[in-house]
Coordinates of C-alpha atoms in Angstrom, one line a residue:
M1 CA -34.9 35.7 -86.0
S2 CA -35.8 36.6 -82.4
I3 CA -33.6 35.6 -79.4
V4 CA -36.2 33.0 -78.4
D5 CA -36.1 31.5 -81.9
Q6 CA -32.3 31.6 -81.9
R7 CA -32.2 29.7 -78.6
K8 CA -34.7 27.1 -79.9
A9 CA -32.7 26.6 -83.0
A10 CA -29.5 26.2 -81.1
H11 CA -30.8 23.7 -78.6
P12 CA -30.3 20.1 -79.9
L13 CA -33.0 18.5 -77.8
H14 CA -36.6 18.1 -78.8
A15 CA -39.1 16.5 -76.5
F16 CA -41.4 15.2 -79.2
T17 CA -41.0 14.1 -82.8
V18 CA -44.0 14.4 -85.1
V19 CA -44.2 11.2 -87.1
P20 CA -46.6 11.2 -90.1
P21 CA -49.0 8.1 -90.3
P22 CA -48.0 5.4 -92.8
A23 CA -49.8 5.4 -96.1
S24 CA -51.5 2.1 -95.3
A25 CA -53.2 3.7 -92.4
S26 CA -55.3 6.1 -94.6
P27 CA -58.9 6.4 -93.4
P28 CA -61.7 4.9 -95.5
H29 CA -63.1 6.9 -98.4
G30 CA -65.6 9.5 -97.4
T31 CA -64.4 9.7 -93.7
T32 CA -62.5 12.5 -92.0
S33 CA -59.2 11.6 -90.2
A34 CA -58.4 13.1 -86.8
P35 CA -55.3 15.3 -86.6
S36 CA -52.1 13.2 -86.1
E37 CA -50.7 13.1 -82.6
P38 CA -47.0 13.6 -82.0
R39 CA -45.3 10.3 -81.1
R40 CA -43.1 10.1 -78.2
P41 CA -39.7 8.7 -79.1
T42 CA -39.0 5.3 -77.6
L43 CA -36.5 5.1 -74.8
R44 CA -34.0 3.3 -77.1
E45 CA -34.3 6.2 -79.5
Q46 CA -33.8 8.7 -76.8
V47 CA -30.7 6.8 -75.5
T48 CA -29.3 6.8 -79.1
E49 CA -29.8 10.5 -79.3
L50 CA -28.3 11.0 -75.9
E51 CA -25.1 9.1 -76.9
G52 CA -24.8 11.1 -80.1
L53 CA -25.1 14.4 -78.2
R54 CA -22.6 13.2 -75.6
E55 CA -20.1 12.4 -78.3
R56 CA -20.6 15.8 -79.9
I57 CA -19.8 17.4 -76.5
R58 CA -16.7 15.2 -76.0
R59 CA -15.4 16.1 -79.4
G60 CA -15.7 19.8 -78.6
P61 CA -16.8 22.8 -80.7
S62 CA -15.1 21.9 -84.0
A63 CA -12.3 20.0 -85.5
R64 CA -10.7 23.3 -86.5
A65 CA -10.6 24.5 -82.9
T66 CA -9.0 21.2 -81.9
E67 CA -6.4 21.5 -84.7
A68 CA -5.6 25.1 -83.5
Q69 CA -5.1 23.9 -80.0
H70 CA -2.7 21.1 -81.2
A71 CA -0.9 23.6 -83.4
K72 CA 0.1 25.5 -80.3
G73 CA 1.7 22.4 -78.8
K74 CA -1.2 22.0 -76.4
L75 CA -3.6 19.2 -75.6
T76 CA -7.3 19.6 -75.3
A77 CA -9.0 19.5 -71.9
R78 CA -10.1 15.9 -72.2
E79 CA -6.8 14.7 -73.5
R80 CA -5.1 16.2 -70.5
L81 CA -7.6 14.5 -68.1
E82 CA -6.9 11.2 -69.9
L83 CA -3.2 11.5 -69.0
L84 CA -3.9 12.5 -65.5
F85 CA -6.3 9.7 -64.5
D86 CA -5.7 5.9 -64.3
G87 CA -6.5 4.4 -67.7
G88 CA -8.0 7.7 -68.8
M89 CA -11.1 7.0 -66.8
F90 CA -12.9 10.1 -65.8
T91 CA -16.4 10.7 -64.6
E92 CA -17.7 14.1 -65.9
V93 CA -20.5 16.0 -64.3
E94 CA -22.5 19.0 -65.7
P95 CA -21.4 18.5 -69.4
W96 CA -24.7 20.0 -70.5
R97 CA -24.2 23.3 -68.6
R98 CA -24.5 26.4 -70.8
H99 CA -24.4 30.1 -70.0
R100 CA -27.5 32.3 -69.8
A101 CA -25.8 35.7 -70.6
T102 CA -27.1 38.1 -73.2
G103 CA -25.7 41.0 -75.0
F104 CA -22.7 41.7 -77.3
G105 CA -23.8 38.7 -79.4
I106 CA -22.9 36.1 -76.7
E107 CA -26.5 34.9 -76.6
T108 CA -26.0 33.3 -80.1
K109 CA -23.0 31.2 -78.8
R110 CA -24.1 28.8 -76.1
P111 CA -21.8 25.7 -76.3
H112 CA -22.2 22.9 -73.8
T113 CA -19.7 22.7 -70.8
D114 CA -19.3 26.5 -71.1
G115 CA -15.6 26.0 -71.4
V116 CA -14.7 23.9 -68.4
V117 CA -14.8 20.1 -67.8
I118 CA -15.3 19.0 -64.2
G119 CA -15.4 15.6 -62.5
W120 CA -13.4 13.0 -60.8
G121 CA -11.3 9.8 -61.3
R122 CA -8.6 7.7 -59.8
V123 CA -4.8 8.4 -59.6
D124 CA -3.0 5.3 -58.5
G125 CA -6.3 4.0 -57.3
R126 CA -7.0 7.0 -55.1
R127 CA -9.9 9.4 -55.6
V128 CA -9.0 12.8 -57.1
F129 CA -11.3 15.7 -58.3
A130 CA -10.4 17.9 -61.2
Y131 CA -11.5 20.7 -63.5
A132 CA -10.0 21.6 -66.8
H133 CA -10.4 24.8 -68.8
D134 CA -11.3 24.2 -72.5
F135 CA -9.5 26.9 -74.4
R136 CA -11.4 26.0 -77.6
I137 CA -14.6 27.5 -76.0
F138 CA -14.4 31.3 -75.3
G139 CA -10.6 30.9 -74.9
G140 CA -11.3 29.2 -71.6
A141 CA -12.6 32.5 -70.2
L142 CA -14.6 32.4 -67.0
G143 CA -18.2 33.3 -66.9
E144 CA -21.0 32.8 -64.4
A145 CA -21.9 29.2 -65.4
H146 CA -18.3 28.3 -65.9
A147 CA -17.5 29.5 -62.3
Q148 CA -20.4 27.7 -60.8
K149 CA -19.1 24.5 -62.2
I150 CA -15.7 25.0 -60.6
H151 CA -17.4 26.0 -57.3
K152 CA -19.3 22.7 -57.4
I153 CA -16.3 20.5 -58.0
M154 CA -14.3 22.4 -55.3
D155 CA -17.2 21.8 -52.8
L156 CA -17.3 18.1 -53.7
A157 CA -13.6 17.7 -53.2
E158 CA -13.8 19.4 -49.8
A159 CA -16.8 17.2 -48.8
A160 CA -15.1 14.0 -50.0
G161 CA -11.7 15.0 -48.4
A162 CA -9.9 14.4 -51.7
P163 CA -7.2 16.3 -53.6
L164 CA -8.2 18.9 -56.3
V165 CA -6.3 19.4 -59.5
G166 CA -7.0 22.4 -61.7
L167 CA -5.8 22.3 -65.3
C168 CA -5.6 26.0 -66.1
D169 CA -5.8 27.3 -69.7
G170 CA -8.0 30.4 -69.8
A171 CA -7.9 34.0 -70.8
G172 CA -9.3 35.4 -67.6
A173 CA -12.8 36.8 -66.9
R174 CA -15.4 36.7 -69.7
I175 CA -15.7 40.4 -70.6
Q176 CA -19.2 40.0 -72.0
E177 CA -20.6 38.8 -68.7
G178 CA -19.1 41.7 -66.7
V179 CA -19.2 41.7 -62.9
T180 CA -20.8 38.3 -62.6
A181 CA -17.6 36.8 -64.0
L182 CA -15.5 38.7 -61.4
A183 CA -17.9 37.4 -58.7
G184 CA -17.2 33.9 -60.0
Y185 CA -13.5 34.3 -59.4
G186 CA -14.3 35.6 -55.8
G187 CA -16.1 32.3 -55.1
I188 CA -13.1 30.3 -56.4
F189 CA -10.6 32.3 -54.2
R190 CA -12.8 31.9 -51.1
R191 CA -12.9 28.1 -51.6
N192 CA -9.1 28.0 -52.2
V193 CA -8.5 29.6 -48.9
R194 CA -11.1 27.6 -47.1
N195 CA -9.5 24.4 -48.4
S196 CA -5.9 25.5 -47.7
G197 CA -4.3 23.0 -45.5
V198 CA -7.4 20.8 -45.6
I199 CA -7.0 19.0 -49.0
P200 CA -4.1 19.2 -51.4
Q201 CA -4.7 21.8 -54.1
I202 CA -2.6 21.6 -57.3
S203 CA -2.7 24.0 -60.2
V204 CA -1.3 22.9 -63.6
V205 CA -0.9 26.0 -65.8
L206 CA -1.0 24.8 -69.4
G207 CA -1.7 28.0 -71.3
P208 CA -2.4 31.7 -70.5
C209 CA -3.5 32.5 -67.0
A210 CA -4.2 36.2 -66.9
G211 CA -5.7 38.7 -64.5
G212 CA -7.9 37.2 -61.8
A213 CA -7.1 33.7 -63.2
A214 CA -3.6 34.0 -61.8
Y215 CA -4.6 34.4 -58.2
S216 CA -6.2 31.0 -57.8
P217 CA -3.0 29.1 -58.6
A218 CA -1.1 31.4 -56.3
L219 CA -3.4 30.3 -53.5
T220 CA -2.9 26.6 -54.1
D221 CA -0.2 24.3 -52.6
F222 CA 1.7 23.6 -55.9
V223 CA 1.9 25.2 -59.3
F224 CA 3.1 23.3 -62.4
M225 CA 4.0 25.2 -65.6
V226 CA 5.1 24.1 -69.1
R227 CA 7.9 25.9 -70.9
G228 CA 6.8 27.7 -74.1
T229 CA 3.0 27.5 -73.6
S230 CA 2.3 28.6 -70.0
Q231 CA 2.0 32.2 -69.0
M232 CA 0.8 33.9 -65.8
F233 CA 0.5 37.7 -65.2
I234 CA -1.9 40.1 -63.7
T235 CA -1.6 42.6 -66.5
G236 CA -0.5 41.6 -70.0
P237 CA 2.3 43.0 -72.2
D238 CA 0.0 45.5 -73.9
V239 CA -1.1 47.1 -70.7
V240 CA 2.4 47.1 -69.3
Q241 CA 3.6 49.0 -72.4
A242 CA 0.7 51.4 -72.3
V243 CA 1.3 52.2 -68.6
T244 CA 5.1 52.0 -68.2
G245 CA 6.4 52.1 -71.8
E246 CA 8.2 48.8 -71.3
E247 CA 8.1 46.4 -74.2
I248 CA 8.1 42.7 -73.4
T249 CA 6.8 39.4 -74.7
H250 CA 4.2 37.2 -73.0
D251 CA 6.9 34.7 -72.1
G252 CA 9.3 37.4 -71.0
L253 CA 6.7 38.9 -68.7
G254 CA 5.1 35.8 -67.2
G255 CA 6.4 32.7 -68.9
A256 CA 7.3 29.4 -67.2
D257 CA 11.0 30.1 -66.9
V258 CA 10.3 33.5 -65.3
H259 CA 8.0 32.0 -62.6
A260 CA 10.3 29.0 -62.0
A261 CA 13.5 31.0 -61.5
A262 CA 12.6 34.7 -60.8
S263 CA 9.3 35.1 -59.1
G264 CA 9.0 31.7 -57.4
V265 CA 5.3 31.3 -58.4
A266 CA 6.0 28.0 -60.2
S267 CA 6.8 25.0 -58.0
F268 CA 7.7 22.7 -61.0
L269 CA 8.8 23.4 -64.6
H270 CA 8.4 21.0 -67.5
D271 CA 9.1 20.9 -71.3
D272 CA 5.9 19.3 -72.3
E273 CA 2.4 18.5 -71.0
E274 CA 2.9 14.7 -70.9
S275 CA 5.9 14.8 -68.5
C276 CA 4.2 17.6 -66.5
L277 CA 1.0 15.5 -65.9
A278 CA 3.1 12.4 -65.1
E279 CA 4.8 14.4 -62.4
V280 CA 1.5 15.6 -61.0
R281 CA 0.6 12.0 -60.6
Y282 CA 3.9 11.4 -58.8
L283 CA 3.3 14.3 -56.5
L284 CA -0.2 13.0 -55.6
S285 CA 1.4 9.7 -54.6
L286 CA 3.4 11.5 -51.9
L287 CA 0.5 13.5 -50.5
P288 CA -2.4 12.4 -48.2
S289 CA -5.9 12.8 -49.4
N290 CA -6.6 15.4 -46.7
N291 CA -5.3 16.8 -43.4
R292 CA -6.9 14.0 -41.4
E293 CA -4.8 11.3 -43.0
L294 CA -1.2 10.3 -43.2
P295 CA 0.6 10.2 -46.6
P296 CA 0.3 6.9 -48.4
A297 CA 3.1 4.5 -47.5
A298 CA 5.1 2.5 -50.1
P299 CA 6.7 -0.9 -49.8
A300 CA 9.8 -0.6 -47.6
D301 CA 12.1 -2.4 -50.1
D302 CA 15.2 -0.4 -49.5
P303 CA 16.8 -1.7 -46.2
A304 CA 16.3 0.6 -43.3
D305 CA 19.8 -0.4 -42.0
R306 CA 21.5 0.3 -45.3
R307 CA 24.8 2.1 -44.6
C308 CA 25.6 5.2 -46.6
D309 CA 29.4 4.9 -46.7
A310 CA 29.6 7.2 -49.7
L311 CA 28.8 10.1 -47.4
L312 CA 32.2 9.7 -45.8
D313 CA 33.8 10.9 -49.1
L314 CA 31.0 13.1 -50.5
V315 CA 31.1 15.8 -47.9
P316 CA 34.4 17.7 -47.5
T317 CA 35.7 18.3 -44.0
D318 CA 36.8 21.8 -44.9
P319 CA 33.8 24.0 -44.1
N320 CA 34.7 26.4 -46.9
Q321 CA 34.7 23.8 -49.6
S322 CA 31.6 23.4 -51.7
Y323 CA 29.6 20.2 -52.5
D324 CA 26.1 19.4 -53.8
M325 CA 23.7 18.5 -51.0
R326 CA 21.6 16.6 -53.5
G327 CA 24.2 13.8 -53.4
V328 CA 23.6 13.5 -49.6
I329 CA 19.9 13.3 -50.1
E330 CA 20.2 10.7 -52.8
E331 CA 22.3 8.5 -50.5
I332 CA 19.9 8.8 -47.5
V333 CA 16.4 8.4 -49.1
D334 CA 14.8 5.2 -50.5
H335 CA 16.4 4.2 -53.8
G336 CA 17.8 7.8 -54.2
E337 CA 14.4 9.0 -55.4
Y338 CA 13.0 12.4 -54.5
L339 CA 10.8 15.2 -55.8
E340 CA 12.4 18.7 -55.6
V341 CA 10.0 21.6 -55.1
H342 CA 11.1 25.1 -56.6
E343 CA 14.3 23.6 -58.1
G344 CA 15.1 26.7 -60.0
W345 CA 14.2 29.4 -57.4
A346 CA 16.2 30.2 -54.2
T347 CA 18.7 27.5 -55.1
N348 CA 20.7 28.0 -51.8
V349 CA 18.1 25.9 -50.0
L350 CA 16.6 22.6 -51.1
C351 CA 13.0 21.5 -50.4
V352 CA 12.2 17.9 -51.4
L353 CA 9.7 15.2 -50.8
A354 CA 11.0 11.7 -50.5
R355 CA 10.6 8.4 -48.7
L356 CA 12.5 6.9 -45.8
D357 CA 11.6 3.2 -45.2
G358 CA 8.5 3.7 -47.4
Q359 CA 7.2 6.7 -45.4
V360 CA 7.0 10.2 -46.9
V361 CA 9.2 12.9 -45.5
G362 CA 9.8 16.5 -46.3
I363 CA 13.5 17.5 -46.4
V364 CA 14.8 21.0 -46.0
A365 CA 18.6 21.4 -46.6
N366 CA 21.1 24.1 -47.1
Q367 CA 22.9 23.9 -50.5
P368 CA 26.6 24.7 -50.2
S369 CA 27.0 24.8 -54.0
S370 CA 24.8 27.9 -54.2
L371 CA 25.8 31.0 -52.3
A372 CA 27.6 28.7 -49.9
G373 CA 24.2 27.7 -48.5
V374 CA 23.5 31.0 -46.8
L375 CA 19.9 31.9 -46.0
D376 CA 18.5 35.0 -47.7
I377 CA 15.1 36.5 -48.4
H378 CA 14.0 34.1 -51.1
A379 CA 15.4 31.0 -49.4
S380 CA 13.6 31.8 -46.2
E381 CA 10.3 32.2 -48.0
K382 CA 10.7 29.0 -50.0
A383 CA 11.6 26.9 -47.0
A384 CA 8.9 28.5 -44.8
R385 CA 6.1 27.7 -47.3
F386 CA 7.4 24.1 -47.6
V387 CA 7.5 23.6 -43.9
Q388 CA 4.0 24.8 -43.5
M389 CA 2.8 22.5 -46.3
C390 CA 4.4 19.5 -44.7
D391 CA 3.0 20.3 -41.3
A392 CA -0.5 20.8 -42.8
F393 CA -0.5 17.4 -44.4
N394 CA 1.2 15.4 -41.7
I395 CA 4.5 14.9 -43.4
P396 CA 7.5 14.6 -41.0
L397 CA 10.3 17.0 -41.4
V398 CA 14.0 16.3 -41.8
T399 CA 16.4 19.3 -41.8
L400 CA 20.0 18.9 -43.1
I401 CA 22.1 21.8 -41.8
D402 CA 25.2 23.3 -43.3
V403 CA 24.7 27.0 -43.0
P404 CA 27.2 29.8 -42.6
G405 CA 24.6 32.4 -41.6
F406 CA 22.3 34.9 -43.3
L407 CA 23.4 36.7 -46.4
P408 CA 24.7 40.1 -45.4
G409 CA 24.1 43.3 -47.5
V410 CA 22.1 46.5 -47.8
G411 CA 19.8 45.0 -50.3
Q412 CA 18.9 42.1 -48.0
E413 CA 18.4 44.3 -45.0
H414 CA 16.3 46.9 -46.8
G415 CA 14.4 44.1 -48.6
G416 CA 13.3 42.7 -45.2
V417 CA 15.5 39.7 -44.5
I418 CA 14.5 40.0 -40.8
R419 CA 10.9 39.8 -41.7
H420 CA 11.3 37.0 -44.2
G421 CA 13.7 35.0 -42.1
A422 CA 11.1 35.2 -39.3
K423 CA 8.7 33.4 -41.6
L424 CA 10.9 30.3 -41.6
L425 CA 11.4 30.6 -37.8
Y426 CA 7.6 30.9 -37.4
A427 CA 6.9 27.9 -39.6
Y428 CA 9.2 25.6 -37.7
C429 CA 8.1 26.7 -34.3
N430 CA 4.5 26.2 -35.3
A431 CA 5.0 22.7 -36.8
T432 CA 3.6 19.8 -34.8
V433 CA 4.7 16.9 -37.1
P434 CA 7.8 14.8 -36.1
R435 CA 10.9 16.8 -36.7
M436 CA 14.6 15.8 -36.9
S437 CA 17.7 17.7 -37.8
V438 CA 21.2 16.8 -38.7
V439 CA 24.2 19.2 -38.6
L440 CA 26.6 18.0 -41.3
R441 CA 29.2 20.8 -41.0
K442 CA 28.9 24.4 -40.0
A443 CA 25.9 25.8 -38.2
Y444 CA 26.5 29.5 -37.3
G445 CA 24.5 32.1 -35.6
G446 CA 20.9 32.9 -36.1
A447 CA 20.7 30.8 -39.2
Y448 CA 21.5 27.7 -37.2
I449 CA 18.7 28.6 -34.8
V450 CA 16.2 29.1 -37.6
M451 CA 17.1 25.8 -39.3
D452 CA 15.1 23.7 -36.8
S453 CA 17.6 23.7 -34.0
R454 CA 16.8 22.0 -30.6
S455 CA 16.0 25.4 -29.1
I456 CA 13.1 26.0 -31.4
G457 CA 11.6 22.6 -30.9
T458 CA 13.1 19.9 -33.2
D459 CA 12.4 16.5 -31.6
L460 CA 15.7 14.9 -32.2
A461 CA 18.9 16.7 -33.1
L462 CA 21.9 14.7 -34.6
A463 CA 25.3 15.9 -35.8
W464 CA 28.2 14.5 -37.7
P465 CA 31.7 14.6 -36.3
T466 CA 32.4 17.5 -38.7
N467 CA 29.9 19.7 -37.0
E468 CA 30.8 23.3 -36.1
I469 CA 28.0 24.8 -34.1
A470 CA 28.8 28.3 -32.9
V471 CA 27.8 32.0 -33.0
M472 CA 30.1 32.5 -36.0
G473 CA 33.1 30.9 -37.7
A474 CA 36.3 30.7 -35.7
E475 CA 38.2 33.2 -37.9
G476 CA 35.5 35.9 -37.4
A477 CA 35.1 35.1 -33.7
A478 CA 38.8 35.4 -33.1
N479 CA 38.9 38.8 -34.9
V480 CA 36.2 40.1 -32.6
V481 CA 37.2 38.4 -29.2
F482 CA 40.9 38.9 -29.6
R483 CA 41.0 42.0 -31.7
R484 CA 43.1 44.1 -29.3
E485 CA 45.5 41.3 -28.5
I486 CA 46.1 40.6 -32.2
A487 CA 46.6 44.3 -32.9
A488 CA 49.1 44.7 -30.1
S489 CA 51.1 41.6 -30.9
D490 CA 54.6 41.7 -32.4
D491 CA 53.4 38.9 -34.8
P492 CA 49.7 39.6 -35.5
A493 CA 49.4 36.7 -38.0
R494 CA 50.8 34.1 -35.6
T495 CA 48.7 35.4 -32.7
R496 CA 45.6 35.4 -34.8
T497 CA 46.3 31.7 -35.9
E498 CA 46.8 30.7 -32.3
R499 CA 43.6 32.3 -31.1
I500 CA 41.6 30.8 -33.9
A501 CA 42.9 27.3 -32.9
E502 CA 42.0 28.1 -29.3
Y503 CA 38.5 29.1 -30.2
L504 CA 38.0 26.0 -32.3
R505 CA 39.4 23.8 -29.4
E506 CA 37.3 25.4 -26.7
L507 CA 34.0 26.3 -28.3
M508 CA 33.7 24.6 -31.7
H509 CA 34.8 21.0 -31.1
P510 CA 32.3 18.3 -32.4
Y511 CA 30.9 17.5 -28.9
Y512 CA 30.5 21.0 -27.5
A513 CA 26.8 21.2 -28.3
A514 CA 26.1 17.6 -27.4
E515 CA 27.7 18.1 -23.9
R516 CA 25.1 20.9 -23.4
G517 CA 22.1 18.9 -24.6
L518 CA 21.7 20.8 -27.8
V519 CA 22.5 17.8 -29.9
D520 CA 21.1 14.3 -28.9
D521 CA 24.0 12.4 -30.5
V522 CA 27.0 12.7 -32.7
I523 CA 26.8 9.9 -35.3
D524 CA 28.7 8.1 -38.0
P525 CA 27.6 9.8 -41.2
A526 CA 27.2 6.3 -42.8
E527 CA 24.4 5.7 -40.2
T528 CA 22.4 8.8 -41.0
R529 CA 19.7 6.9 -42.9
T530 CA 19.3 4.3 -40.2
R531 CA 19.2 6.9 -37.4
L532 CA 16.6 9.0 -39.2
I533 CA 14.3 6.1 -39.9
D534 CA 14.6 4.9 -36.3
G535 CA 13.9 8.3 -34.9
L536 CA 10.9 9.0 -37.1
W537 CA 9.5 5.6 -36.2
A538 CA 9.7 6.5 -32.6
L539 CA 8.0 9.8 -33.2
R540 CA 5.3 8.5 -35.5
A541 CA 2.5 8.8 -32.9
K542 CA 3.7 12.3 -31.8
H543 CA 0.9 14.6 -30.5
A544 CA 1.7 18.2 -29.9
P545 CA -1.5 20.3 -29.7
L546 CA -1.2 24.1 -30.2
P547 CA -2.7 26.7 -27.9
S548 CA -6.4 27.4 -28.5
R549 CA -6.6 30.4 -30.8
K550 CA -8.3 31.5 -34.0
H551 CA -5.0 31.6 -35.9
G552 CA -1.5 33.0 -35.4
N553 CA -0.3 36.3 -36.9
Q554 CA 2.7 35.2 -38.8
P555 CA 5.3 37.6 -40.2
Q556 CA 4.6 39.0 -43.6

């Protein structure tokens, strides 16, 4: 059979149907009948055929392929879309698309959709665009037609000013299509960058994401992964073993736990697809549709003047004693509800989205229960990216400060802690959204400056009576300033204790920074929620244009 014949046989549509004349219509004896003409199907017949074909496309390539997908603990593309959108309602476009490639036998396999489902629907009543790889077709691998469909939905999302969600479950570029598949990835990456900071872009990795397929999620704002089924890597285990001799499994190389805790690629980690997609919906409820809008407000049903007396007992006055900053956040925000980003990575800093009086805020906070809350390379990267995201999408920033400094060590210095710490500094200095900071306890040295201090542009700076704002802790300062006196003393221990007390009394009392205008007010911790809500209300119409420039050159 020729290629043309094969394509004709594979195509389910026929423009005309030859219908033989009924027996009662036989011509009279002795006359010659004219050749029968093909009868056009009626519109009702065509609609019936259309619905049958649509149903075949919706079902997918075969029941066996669907069973194989389910056997891996994975849902199909359309099952995932049903969970994502309100009532499972989803408008699909280009379901009839098929590839035009030839060679290596691929011309005999031309399924509809070409392995990706695209369209739009509503999430909490708001318009959202999406694409979903169908692993049952070519393993979700990307070819020319597949890529063009994704390009189309990305362009529509950009034009409509609406979020884009990618449900990723594909094996990379379609090898049989060669360089055209690679070019398809290039078009996706270009659009990811063009839409960065313009519309929210969310990648939900629900299967393998190898090679070029891993770069698109890395360019988006948030990455979700599911434990046990999601993997991301540039080169797979076989290539790694061939090149380096290292033996490792797919999960060990690029599984969800690896990217949630070690690499920082995954923003969120889940145990199953259902909870994962439910949290995607929750995240979308906290984000604006685009950079020209404010995040959606919720009913302000948690009193703005609610006192948080539990804070008086939750945070120890001893600056060396640990506590969980999440408890502070729960007391302050509406109903104690928040969404933590990168929960398992760089745990010495917290980045959360929450609401104050119904309005979305981004909270950056040091975490004393992890590395005493110091800043290091990963914490700086994590917080910087979060600050940039909040600023891009008009989300006010609240910074809760309890930081002893930057993590010292050869590894940190050689790893570029200066360069990475500068990323956080750059992000805060560049942010134009309303910004408030609260010093809970210690705030020492350059780490205090970096954590959105007054000197780098926070709009309102508050502090608790337990604040200690200084170049360094009193003990370290006394050892430096009074080193010779302590060494020459007949009782070095007593002299040292006296000088520490003197330093605390003179330079680290709770009102020292406030007296110099570096803190706007020292407040009762129980009033923290009320003061934050009131300050952000005052700043809601803030306008702080940046200098005219193409773009900055932020630290790398």
